[in-house]
Amino acid sequence: MKTVELAKSKGLRGEIIPAPDKSISHRAVMFASMAEGRSVVKNFLRAEDPLSTVRAFRMLGIAVTENASGEVVIDGKGLRGFSEPSDVIDCGNSGTTIRLISGMLAGNDFFTVLTGDESLRQRPMARVMDPLKKMGALITARKGGQYPPLAICGGSLKPMDYKMPIASAQVKSCLILAGLYAEGTTVIVEPRKSRDHTERMLAAMGADIKVEGLAVHIRGNPRLNAIDLQVPGDFSSAAFFIAAALIVPNSEIIIRGVGINPGRTGLLQVLDGMGASVKVENRKEVSGEPIADLICSTAGNLKAVKIGPDQVPSLIDEFPIICILAGLAEGTTEIRGAEELRVKESDRIKAMAAELTKIGLTVREYPDGIDITGGSVFIGTDVESYGDHRIAMSLSIAGLVSRGNMKVNAASCVDISFPGFYDKLRALEV
Ligand code: S3P
């Protein structure tokens, strides 16, 4: 596993295009597989996580190929066109793959086993298994139904009304997908709004889906139309560059074509509160998702902020990079209501608390969050990624403003969501 060394930056200038959106790339392949006919996906994210999804659908009998223009082509076979895989499906590091596929497979009349890497095999699955069982699914997993591998014996599903205990787009999407296989209307209610890429894409494909506040109504057995879809830039990948431009002196960058779905952009409100604004220009809509260019330049002194449970779903993946910004802000930043961070690709609260301490900050961990007292200079030292792509990229950005070089160990995990991250960063250096 490679170690990446970062030195203090003299400034970042220029334009970049971030990695294509990971959530939307997964969904494009999954949903196109259930459609009738050929779908074409432009700007698909060729990173480890979405490639786990491609492999999974090939194992389920779907042709996923590439055309001469490098676009991904999926020949959908309809809702019930999948075939039983002859081996265990390995979802790699991808929570989105394992959780969303579970919903689809629960309604398909064959046997599947889903597993993943060491991190994925420690991530909670009861949150999808329990509601799927209520719909009549035969599904079981390790440690009494908690952790992968999962074994699914698909069959007919009943619709249900379900109140989700946690805000999670993965759980919501899994249940929406299971709802496609149930006779009648399934209603799923979230406690807080999570990203809605699933709802938007299924609506564009002709599903009978209705969103009313926090409730999603989905009617079973639709005929899904194939689509041509352009994947926007990933706001969560852009976030590392936004932060870098704000904290490195003498910086001004433009990040082009970034998805600004409101379910994803909570970081922009946090930055406003910190006194660092990002200009959002050239707003347009592409394939049912809002996109824009983001103009970011060196900010003045950052101020500490308070982040509570209502904001958490829209910035869930930005926590590690917000920790770095908080480390430079004057005062103590308080983050609460973020217990979900403990069950991401790593325990992100524990991991960031440990690494921020190593680089010289004072932090206090809580079960559902953290306090970070900022304002000090980061000490460049050896830091760990915990095999978590977002931790690796966040600590790398910290290295751009540290005293002494930052050595990020086990940094190859950035390929999970953002191959080319370090090349893009280097290209912006003045
Ligand atoms: C995702 C949803 C979020 C997010 C993850 C991707 C998705 O997870 O953290 O990176 O694609 O739906 P939860 O929905 O479990 O919070």
Coordinates of N, CA and C and ligand atoms in Angstrom, one line a residue, residues 21-24 26-27 49 95-97 99-100 123 127 164 166-173 190 194-195 197-198 236 264 313 316-317 340-341 343-345 348 389-390, ligand 1:
D21 N -19.7 11.3 -10.4 CA -20.4 11.0 -9.1 C -20.5 9.4 -8.9
K22 N -20.1 9.1 -7.7 CA -20.1 7.6 -7.3 C -21.5 7.1 -7.1
S23 N -22.3 7.8 -6.4 CA -23.7 7.3 -6.1 C -24.5 7.2 -7.4
I24 N -24.3 8.1 -8.3 CA -25.1 8.1 -9.5 C -24.5 7.0 -10.5
H26 N -23.2 4.1 -9.7 CA -23.7 2.8 -9.2 C -25.2 2.7 -9.7
R27 N -26.0 3.7 -9.4 CA -27.4 3.6 -9.7 C -27.6 3.4 -11.2
D49 N -15.3 1.2 -6.5 CA -16.6 1.0 -6.0 C -17.6 0.7 -7.1
G95 N -20.6 -0.2 0.2 CA -21.8 -0.3 0.9 C -23.0 -0.1 0.0
T96 N -22.9 0.8 -0.9 CA -24.0 1.1 -1.9 C -24.3 -0.1 -2.7
T97 N -23.2 -0.8 -3.2 CA -23.5 -2.0 -4.0 C -24.2 -3.1 -3.2
R99 N -25.9 -3.0 -0.3 CA -27.3 -2.6 0.2 C -28.3 -2.5 -0.9
L100 N -28.0 -1.8 -1.9 CA -29.0 -1.6 -3.0 C -29.3 -2.9 -3.7
R123 N -19.8 -3.9 8.3 CA -20.7 -2.8 8.2 C -22.2 -3.4 8.5
R127 N -30.1 -3.1 9.1 CA -30.9 -2.0 8.7 C -31.6 -2.2 7.3
M164 N -38.4 4.6 8.5 CA -37.0 4.3 8.7 C -36.5 4.9 10.0
I166 N -33.3 5.4 10.7 CA -32.1 6.3 10.5 C -32.3 6.9 9.1
A167 N -31.7 8.1 8.9 CA -31.7 8.7 7.6 C -30.5 8.1 6.8
S168 N -30.9 7.3 5.8 CA -29.8 6.7 5.0 C -30.4 6.5 3.5
A169 N -29.6 7.0 2.6 CA -30.0 6.9 1.2 C -29.8 5.4 0.7
Q170 N -28.9 4.7 1.3 CA -28.7 3.3 0.9 C -29.9 2.5 1.4
V171 N -30.3 2.7 2.6 CA -31.5 1.9 3.1 C -32.7 2.3 2.3
K172 N -32.9 3.6 2.2 CA -34.1 4.0 1.4 C -34.1 3.5 0.0
S173 N -33.0 3.5 -0.6 CA -32.9 3.0 -2.0 C -33.1 1.5 -2.1
E190 N -38.6 8.6 5.8 CA -37.3 8.8 6.4 C -37.4 9.8 7.6
S194 N -32.5 12.2 3.0 CA -31.1 11.9 2.5 C -31.1 12.1 1.0
R195 N -30.0 11.9 0.4 CA -29.9 12.2 -1.1 C -30.9 11.4 -1.9
H197 N -31.0 10.6 -5.3 CA -30.7 10.2 -6.7 C -31.5 9.1 -7.2
T198 N -31.9 8.1 -6.3 CA -32.7 7.0 -6.7 C -34.0 7.4 -7.2
S236 N -18.8 15.2 -3.6 CA -18.0 14.8 -2.5 C -16.6 14.6 -2.8
R264 N -26.8 16.8 -1.1 CA -25.3 16.6 -1.0 C -24.5 17.7 -0.6
P313 N -27.2 14.5 7.2 CA -27.4 13.7 6.0 C -26.8 14.4 4.7
I316 N -22.8 14.1 5.0 CA -22.3 12.8 5.7 C -20.9 12.4 5.2
D317 N -20.7 12.6 3.9 CA -19.4 12.1 3.3 C -18.3 13.2 3.5
E340 N -23.8 7.9 12.6 CA -23.6 7.1 11.4 C -22.2 7.0 11.0
L341 N -21.4 8.1 11.3 CA -20.0 8.1 10.9 C -19.2 7.0 11.4
V343 N -20.0 3.9 11.4 CA -20.2 2.7 10.6 C -20.0 3.0 9.1
K344 N -19.2 3.9 8.8 CA -18.8 4.1 7.4 C -17.6 3.2 7.0
E345 N -16.9 3.5 5.9 CA -15.8 2.7 5.5 C -14.8 2.4 6.6
R348 N -15.2 6.8 11.3 CA -14.6 8.1 10.9 C -14.4 9.0 12.0
H389 N -10.9 5.9 1.8 CA -10.5 6.8 0.8 C -10.7 8.3 1.3
R390 N -11.8 8.6 2.0 CA -12.1 10.0 2.3 C -11.1 10.5 3.4
Ligands
S3P1 C1 -24.6 6.7 -0.4 C2 -25.3 7.1 0.7 C3 -24.6 7.4 2.0 C4 -23.1 7.8 1.7 C5 -22.4 6.8 0.8 C6 -23.2 6.7 -0.5 C7 -25.4 6.3 -1.6 O1 -24.6 6.4 2.9 O2 -22.4 7.9 2.9 O3 -21.1 7.2 0.6 O4 -24.9 6.2 -2.7 O5 -26.7 6.1 -1.4 P1 -25.9 6.2 3.9 O6 -27.1 6.3 3.0 O7 -25.8 4.8 4.5 O8 -25.8 7.3 4.9

